[in-house]
């Protein structure tokens, strides 16, 4: 039987990191509903297991050093959240796992950007296939934070806007 809770964890972790990457380096509030969708507490005010699992993913990412936050917003999310340097480095590095290769006619600088881990996570999420999302997140979570050597990107002799 498939471990659906692990697929949910990987999807929640991917979306959490992408939300914070898109706001980096600003701190931002991040709500469970932004990641897992709307949730209506039951008659006694308890959230669903799915909601609590998503909140647990956010807290786990913080405990493991992938994100930082200042405070919890009740059980609705986290406030003043930001990626750690480790996460920014991981997401910006080149990925050995590729779900989308850049088009051959794409400029070299753009092609290099398309090979980063953050772009491969986006591609896995776009595919809608949980096996791809789970695989790319397992790759990220097992990766040491290292700076990859980027391929040489040809630069124009006089880039637009640069003084000679």
Coordinates of N, CA and C in Angstrom, one line a residue:
X1 N 0.8 -1.2 0.0 CA 0.0 0.0 0.0 C 0.9 1.2 0.0
X2 N 0.5 2.2 -0.7 CA 1.2 3.5 -0.9 C 1.2 4.3 0.5
X3 N 2.2 4.9 0.8 CA 2.3 5.8 1.9 C 1.8 7.2 1.5
X4 N 0.5 7.4 1.5 CA -0.1 8.6 1.0 C 0.4 9.8 1.9
X5 N 0.5 9.5 3.2 CA 1.0 10.6 4.1 C 2.3 11.1 3.7
X6 N 3.2 10.3 3.1 CA 4.5 10.7 2.7 C 4.4 11.6 1.4
X7 N 3.5 11.1 0.5 CA 3.3 12.0 -0.7 C 2.7 13.3 -0.3
X8 N 1.8 13.4 0.7 CA 1.3 14.7 1.1 C 2.4 15.5 1.8
X9 N 3.2 14.9 2.6 CA 4.3 15.6 3.2 C 5.2 16.2 2.1
X10 N 5.6 15.4 1.1 CA 6.5 15.9 0.1 C 5.9 17.1 -0.7
X11 N 4.6 17.0 -1.0 CA 3.9 18.0 -1.7 C 3.9 19.3 -0.8
X12 N 3.5 19.1 0.4 CA 3.4 20.3 1.4 C 4.8 20.9 1.5
X13 N 5.8 20.1 1.7 CA 7.2 20.6 1.8 C 7.6 21.4 0.6
X14 N 7.3 20.8 -0.6 CA 7.7 21.5 -1.9 C 7.0 22.8 -2.0
X15 N 5.7 22.9 -1.7 CA 4.9 24.1 -1.8 C 5.4 25.1 -0.8
X16 N 5.7 24.7 0.4 CA 6.2 25.6 1.4 C 7.5 26.2 1.0
X17 N 8.4 25.4 0.5 CA 9.7 26.0 0.1 C 9.5 26.9 -1.1
X18 N 8.7 26.6 -2.0 CA 8.4 27.4 -3.2 C 7.8 28.8 -2.8
X19 N 6.9 28.7 -1.9 CA 6.3 30.0 -1.4 C 7.3 30.9 -0.8
X20 N 8.2 30.3 0.0 CA 9.2 31.1 0.7 C 10.3 31.5 -0.3
X21 N 10.6 30.7 -1.3 CA 11.6 31.0 -2.3 C 11.1 32.2 -3.1
X22 N 9.9 32.3 -3.4 CA 9.3 33.4 -4.2 C 9.3 34.7 -3.4
X23 N 9.4 34.6 -2.1 CA 9.4 35.8 -1.3 C 10.8 36.2 -0.8
X24 N 11.7 35.3 -1.0 CA 13.1 35.4 -0.4 C 13.7 36.7 -0.9
X25 N 14.4 37.5 -0.1 CA 14.8 37.2 1.3 C 13.8 37.8 2.3
X26 N 12.6 38.3 1.8 CA 11.6 38.9 2.8 C 11.0 37.8 3.6
X27 N 10.7 38.2 4.8 CA 9.9 37.3 5.7 C 8.5 37.5 5.4
X28 N 7.7 36.4 5.5 CA 6.3 36.4 5.1 C 5.5 35.5 6.0
X29 N 4.2 35.8 6.1 CA 3.3 34.9 6.8 C 2.9 33.7 5.8
X30 N 2.9 32.5 6.3 CA 2.5 31.4 5.5 C 1.4 30.6 6.2
X31 N 0.3 30.4 5.5 CA -0.8 29.8 6.1 C -1.0 28.4 5.5
X32 N -1.5 27.5 6.4 CA -1.7 26.1 5.9 C -2.7 26.1 4.8
X33 N -3.7 26.9 4.8 CA -4.7 26.9 3.7 C -4.0 27.3 2.3
X34 N -2.9 28.1 2.4 CA -2.2 28.4 1.1 C -1.5 27.1 0.5
X35 N -1.2 26.2 1.4 CA -0.5 25.0 1.0 C -1.5 23.8 0.8
X36 N -2.3 23.5 1.7 CA -3.2 22.3 1.7 C -4.6 22.6 1.3
X37 N -5.0 23.8 1.1 CA -6.3 24.1 0.7 C -7.2 24.4 2.0
X38 N -8.4 24.9 1.7 CA -9.3 25.3 2.8 C -9.6 24.1 3.8
X39 N -9.8 24.5 5.0 CA -10.2 23.5 6.1 C -11.2 24.2 7.0
X40 N -12.2 23.5 7.3 CA -13.2 23.9 8.3 C -13.0 23.1 9.6
X41 N -12.7 23.8 10.7 CA -12.6 23.1 12.0 C -14.0 22.4 12.3
X42 N -13.9 21.3 13.0 CA -15.1 20.6 13.4 C -15.9 21.4 14.5
X43 N -16.9 20.7 15.0 CA -17.8 21.4 16.0 C -17.1 21.8 17.2
X44 N -16.0 21.2 17.6 CA -15.3 21.6 18.8 C -14.0 22.4 18.5
X45 N -13.9 22.8 17.2 CA -12.8 23.7 16.8 C -11.5 23.0 16.4
X46 N -11.6 21.7 16.2 CA -10.3 21.0 15.8 C -10.2 20.9 14.3
X47 N -9.0 21.2 13.8 CA -8.7 21.1 12.4 C -8.7 19.6 12.0
X48 N -8.8 19.4 10.6 CA -8.7 18.1 10.1 C -7.3 17.5 10.2
X49 N -7.1 16.2 10.1 CA -5.8 15.6 10.1 C -4.9 16.1 9.0
X50 N -5.5 16.3 7.8 CA -4.8 16.8 6.7 C -4.2 18.2 7.0
X51 N -5.0 19.1 7.6 CA -4.5 20.4 8.0 C -3.4 20.3 9.0
X52 N -3.6 19.5 10.0 CA -2.5 19.4 11.0 C -1.3 18.7 10.5
X53 N -1.4 17.8 9.5 CA -0.2 17.2 8.9 C 0.6 18.3 8.1
X54 N -0.1 19.2 7.4 CA 0.5 20.3 6.7 C 1.3 21.2 7.7
X55 N 0.6 21.6 8.7 CA 1.2 22.4 9.8 C 2.5 21.7 10.3
X56 N 2.3 20.4 10.5 CA 3.5 19.6 11.0 C 4.6 19.6 10.0
X57 N 4.3 19.6 8.8 CA 5.4 19.7 7.7 C 6.1 21.0 7.9
X58 N 5.4 22.1 8.0 CA 6.1 23.4 8.2 C 7.0 23.4 9.4
X59 N 6.5 22.9 10.5 CA 7.2 22.9 11.8 C 8.4 22.0 11.6
X60 N 8.3 20.8 10.9 CA 9.4 19.9 10.7 C 10.5 20.6 9.9
X61 N 10.1 21.3 8.8 CA 11.1 22.0 8.0 C 11.9 23.0 8.8
X62 N 11.2 23.7 9.8 CA 11.9 24.6 10.7 C 12.9 23.8 11.6
X63 N 12.4 22.7 12.2 CA 13.2 21.9 13.1 C 14.4 21.4 12.5
X64 N 14.3 21.1 11.2 CA 15.4 20.5 10.4 C 16.3 21.5 9.8
X65 N 16.0 22.8 10.0 CA 16.9 23.9 9.5 C 16.7 24.3 8.0
X66 N 15.5 24.0 7.5 CA 15.2 24.4 6.1 C 14.5 25.8 6.1
X67 N 13.8 26.1 7.1 CA 13.1 27.4 7.2 C 13.2 27.9 8.6
X68 N 13.0 29.3 8.8 CA 12.9 29.9 10.1 C 11.6 30.6 10.2
X69 N 11.0 30.8 11.4 CA 9.8 31.6 11.5 C 9.9 32.2 12.9
X70 N 9.1 33.3 13.1 CA 9.1 34.0 14.4 C 8.1 33.4 15.4
X71 N 6.9 33.1 14.8 CA 5.8 32.7 15.7 C 4.8 31.9 14.9
X72 N 4.0 31.0 15.6 CA 2.9 30.3 15.0 C 1.7 31.3 15.0
X73 N 0.8 31.2 14.0 CA -0.4 31.9 14.0 C -1.5 30.9 14.4
X74 N -1.7 30.7 15.7 CA -2.6 29.7 16.2 C -2.2 28.3 15.6
X75 N -3.1 27.6 15.0 CA -2.8 26.4 14.3 C -3.1 26.7 12.8
X76 N -3.0 27.9 12.4 CA -3.3 28.3 11.0 C -2.1 28.5 10.1
X77 N -0.9 28.7 10.7 CA 0.2 28.9 9.9 C 1.4 29.4 10.8
X78 N 2.4 30.0 10.0 CA 3.6 30.5 10.7 C 3.8 31.9 10.2
X79 N 4.3 32.8 11.1 CA 4.5 34.2 10.8 C 6.0 34.5 10.7
X80 N 6.3 35.5 9.8 CA 7.7 35.9 9.6 C 8.6 34.8 9.2
X81 N 8.1 34.0 8.3 CA 8.9 32.8 7.8 C 9.8 33.2 6.7
X82 N 10.9 32.5 6.6 CA 11.9 32.8 5.6 C 12.8 31.5 5.4
X83 N 13.3 31.3 4.2 CA 14.2 30.2 3.9 C 15.5 30.4 4.7
X84 N 16.2 29.4 5.1 CA 17.5 29.5 5.6 C 18.5 29.6 4.5
X85 N 19.7 30.0 4.8 CA 20.7 30.0 3.7 C 20.9 28.6 3.1
X86 N 20.8 27.6 3.9 CA 21.0 26.2 3.4 C 19.9 25.9 2.4
X87 N 18.7 26.3 2.6 CA 17.6 26.0 1.7 C 17.8 26.8 0.4
X88 N 18.1 28.1 0.6 CA 18.3 28.9 -0.6 C 19.4 28.3 -1.5
X89 N 20.5 27.9 -0.9 CA 21.6 27.3 -1.6 C 21.2 26.0 -2.3
X90 N 20.4 25.2 -1.6 CA 19.9 23.9 -2.2 C 19.0 24.2 -3.4
X91 N 18.0 25.1 -3.2 CA 17.1 25.4 -4.2 C 17.7 26.0 -5.5
X92 N 18.7 26.8 -5.2 CA 19.4 27.5 -6.3 C 20.5 26.7 -7.1
X93 N 20.8 25.5 -6.5 CA 21.8 24.7 -7.1 C 21.3 23.9 -8.3
X94 N 22.2 23.4 -9.1 CA 21.8 22.5 -10.2 C 21.4 21.2 -9.7
X95 N 20.3 20.7 -10.3 CA 19.8 19.4 -9.9 C 20.2 18.3 -10.8
X96 N 20.6 17.1 -10.2 CA 20.9 15.9 -11.0 C 19.6 15.3 -11.5
X97 N 18.5 15.5 -10.8 CA 17.2 15.0 -11.2 C 16.6 16.0 -12.1
X98 N 16.2 15.6 -13.3 CA 15.6 16.6 -14.3 C 14.3 16.0 -14.8
X99 N 13.3 16.8 -14.6 CA 12.0 16.5 -15.2 C 11.7 17.3 -16.4
X100 N 12.4 18.4 -16.6 CA 12.2 19.2 -17.8 C 13.6 19.7 -18.1
X101 N 14.1 19.4 -19.3 CA 15.3 19.9 -19.8 C 15.0 21.2 -20.6
X102 N 15.9 22.2 -20.5 CA 15.7 23.4 -21.3 C 15.7 23.2 -22.8
X103 N 14.9 23.9 -23.5 CA 14.9 23.8 -24.9 C 16.3 24.2 -25.5
X104 N 16.7 23.5 -26.6 CA 18.0 23.8 -27.1 C 18.2 25.2 -27.6
X105 N 17.1 25.9 -28.1 CA 17.3 27.2 -28.6 C 17.2 28.3 -27.5
X106 N 17.1 27.8 -26.2 CA 17.0 28.7 -25.1 C 18.4 29.4 -24.8
X107 N 18.4 30.7 -24.5 CA 19.7 31.3 -24.2 C 20.4 30.5 -23.0
X108 N 21.7 30.5 -23.0 CA 22.5 29.7 -22.0 C 22.1 30.1 -20.6
X109 N 22.0 31.4 -20.4 CA 21.8 31.9 -19.0 C 20.4 31.4 -18.5
X110 N 19.4 31.4 -19.4 CA 18.1 30.9 -19.0 C 18.1 29.4 -18.9
X111 N 18.9 28.7 -19.7 CA 18.9 27.2 -19.7 C 19.5 26.8 -18.3
X112 N 20.6 27.5 -17.9 CA 21.2 27.1 -16.6 C 20.1 27.3 -15.5
X113 N 19.4 28.4 -15.5 CA 18.3 28.6 -14.5 C 17.3 27.5 -14.5
X114 N 17.0 27.0 -15.7 CA 16.0 25.9 -15.8 C 16.5 24.6 -15.2
X115 N 17.8 24.4 -15.0 CA 18.3 23.2 -14.5 C 18.5 23.2 -13.0
X116 N 18.0 24.3 -12.3 CA 18.1 24.4 -10.9 C 17.1 23.5 -10.2
X117 N 17.4 23.2 -8.9 CA 16.5 22.3 -8.2 C 15.1 23.0 -8.0
X118 N 15.0 24.3 -7.8 CA 13.7 24.9 -7.7 C 12.9 24.8 -8.9
X119 N 13.5 24.9 -10.1 CA 12.8 24.7 -11.4 C 12.3 23.3 -11.5
X120 N 13.1 22.3 -11.1 CA 12.7 20.9 -11.2 C 11.6 20.6 -10.2
X121 N 11.5 21.2 -9.1 CA 10.4 21.0 -8.1 C 9.2 21.6 -8.8
X122 N 9.3 22.8 -9.4 CA 8.1 23.4 -10.1 C 7.6 22.4 -11.2
X123 N 8.5 21.9 -11.9 CA 8.1 21.0 -13.0 C 7.4 19.7 -12.5
X124 N 7.9 19.2 -11.4 CA 7.3 18.0 -10.8 C 5.9 18.3 -10.3
X125 N 5.7 19.5 -9.7 CA 4.4 19.9 -9.2 C 3.5 20.1 -10.4
X126 N 4.0 20.7 -11.4 CA 3.1 21.0 -12.6 C 2.7 19.7 -13.3
X127 N 3.5 18.6 -13.2 CA 3.2 17.3 -13.8 C 2.0 16.7 -13.1
X128 N 1.8 17.1 -11.8 CA 0.7 16.5 -11.0 C 0.9 15.0 -10.6
X129 N 2.1 14.5 -10.8 CA 2.5 13.1 -10.5 C 3.2 13.1 -9.1
X130 N 2.5 12.5 -8.1 CA 3.1 12.5 -6.8 C 4.4 11.7 -6.8
X131 N 4.6 10.7 -7.6 CA 5.9 10.0 -7.6 C 7.1 11.0 -8.0
X132 N 6.8 11.9 -8.9 CA 7.9 12.9 -9.2 C 8.1 13.9 -8.1
X133 N 7.0 14.4 -7.5 CA 7.2 15.3 -6.4 C 7.9 14.6 -5.2
X134 N 7.5 13.4 -4.9 CA 8.2 12.7 -3.8 C 9.7 12.4 -4.2
X135 N 10.0 12.0 -5.4 CA 11.4 11.8 -5.8 C 12.2 13.0 -5.7
X136 N 11.7 14.2 -6.2 CA 12.5 15.4 -6.2 C 12.7 15.9 -4.7
X137 N 11.7 15.7 -3.9 CA 11.8 16.2 -2.5 C 12.7 15.3 -1.7
X138 N 12.7 14.0 -2.0 CA 13.7 13.1 -1.3 C 15.1 13.4 -1.7
X139 N 15.3 13.8 -3.0 CA 16.6 14.2 -3.5 C 17.0 15.5 -2.7
X140 N 16.1 16.5 -2.6 CA 16.4 17.7 -1.9 C 16.8 17.4 -0.4
X141 N 15.9 16.6 0.2 CA 16.1 16.4 1.7 C 17.3 15.5 2.0
X142 N 17.9 14.8 1.0 CA 19.1 14.0 1.2 C 20.3 14.7 0.7
X143 N 20.2 15.9 0.1 CA 21.3 16.7 -0.4 C 22.0 17.5 0.6
X144 N 23.3 17.5 0.6 CA 24.1 18.5 1.4 C 24.0 19.8 0.8
X145 N 24.0 20.9 1.6 CA 24.0 22.2 1.0 C 25.4 22.6 0.5
X146 N 25.5 22.4 -0.8 CA 26.8 22.8 -1.5 C 26.5 23.7 -2.6
X147 N 27.5 24.4 -3.0 CA 27.4 25.3 -4.1 C 27.9 24.6 -5.4
X148 N 27.0 24.4 -6.3 CA 27.4 23.7 -7.6 C 28.2 24.6 -8.5
X149 N 29.1 24.1 -9.2 CA 29.8 24.9 -10.2 C 28.9 25.0 -11.4
X150 N 28.5 26.2 -11.7 CA 27.6 26.5 -12.8 C 28.4 26.4 -14.1
X151 N 27.7 25.9 -15.2 CA 28.4 25.8 -16.4 C 28.7 27.2 -16.9
X152 N 29.8 27.3 -17.7 CA 30.1 28.7 -18.2 C 29.0 29.2 -19.1
X153 N 28.6 30.4 -18.7 CA 27.5 31.1 -19.5 C 28.2 32.2 -20.3
X154 N 28.1 32.2 -21.6 CA 28.7 33.2 -22.4 C 28.1 34.6 -22.1
X155 N 28.9 35.6 -21.9 CA 28.4 36.9 -21.6 C 28.6 37.8 -22.8
X156 N 27.7 38.7 -23.1 CA 27.9 39.6 -24.2 C 29.1 40.5 -23.9
X157 N 29.7 41.0 -25.0 CA 30.9 41.9 -24.8 C 30.5 43.2 -24.0
X158 N 29.3 43.7 -24.3 CA 28.9 44.9 -23.6 C 27.4 44.7 -23.2
X159 N 27.1 44.1 -22.1 CA 25.7 43.9 -21.7 C 25.0 45.2 -21.6
X160 N 23.7 45.1 -22.0 CA 22.9 46.3 -22.0 C 22.8 46.9 -20.6
X161 N 23.0 48.2 -20.5 CA 22.9 48.9 -19.3 C 24.2 48.9 -18.5
X162 N 25.3 48.3 -19.0 CA 26.6 48.3 -18.3 C 27.5 49.3 -19.0
X163 N 28.2 50.1 -18.1 CA 29.1 51.1 -18.6 C 30.3 50.5 -19.1
X164 N 30.9 51.1 -20.2 CA 32.2 50.6 -20.7 C 33.4 51.2 -20.0

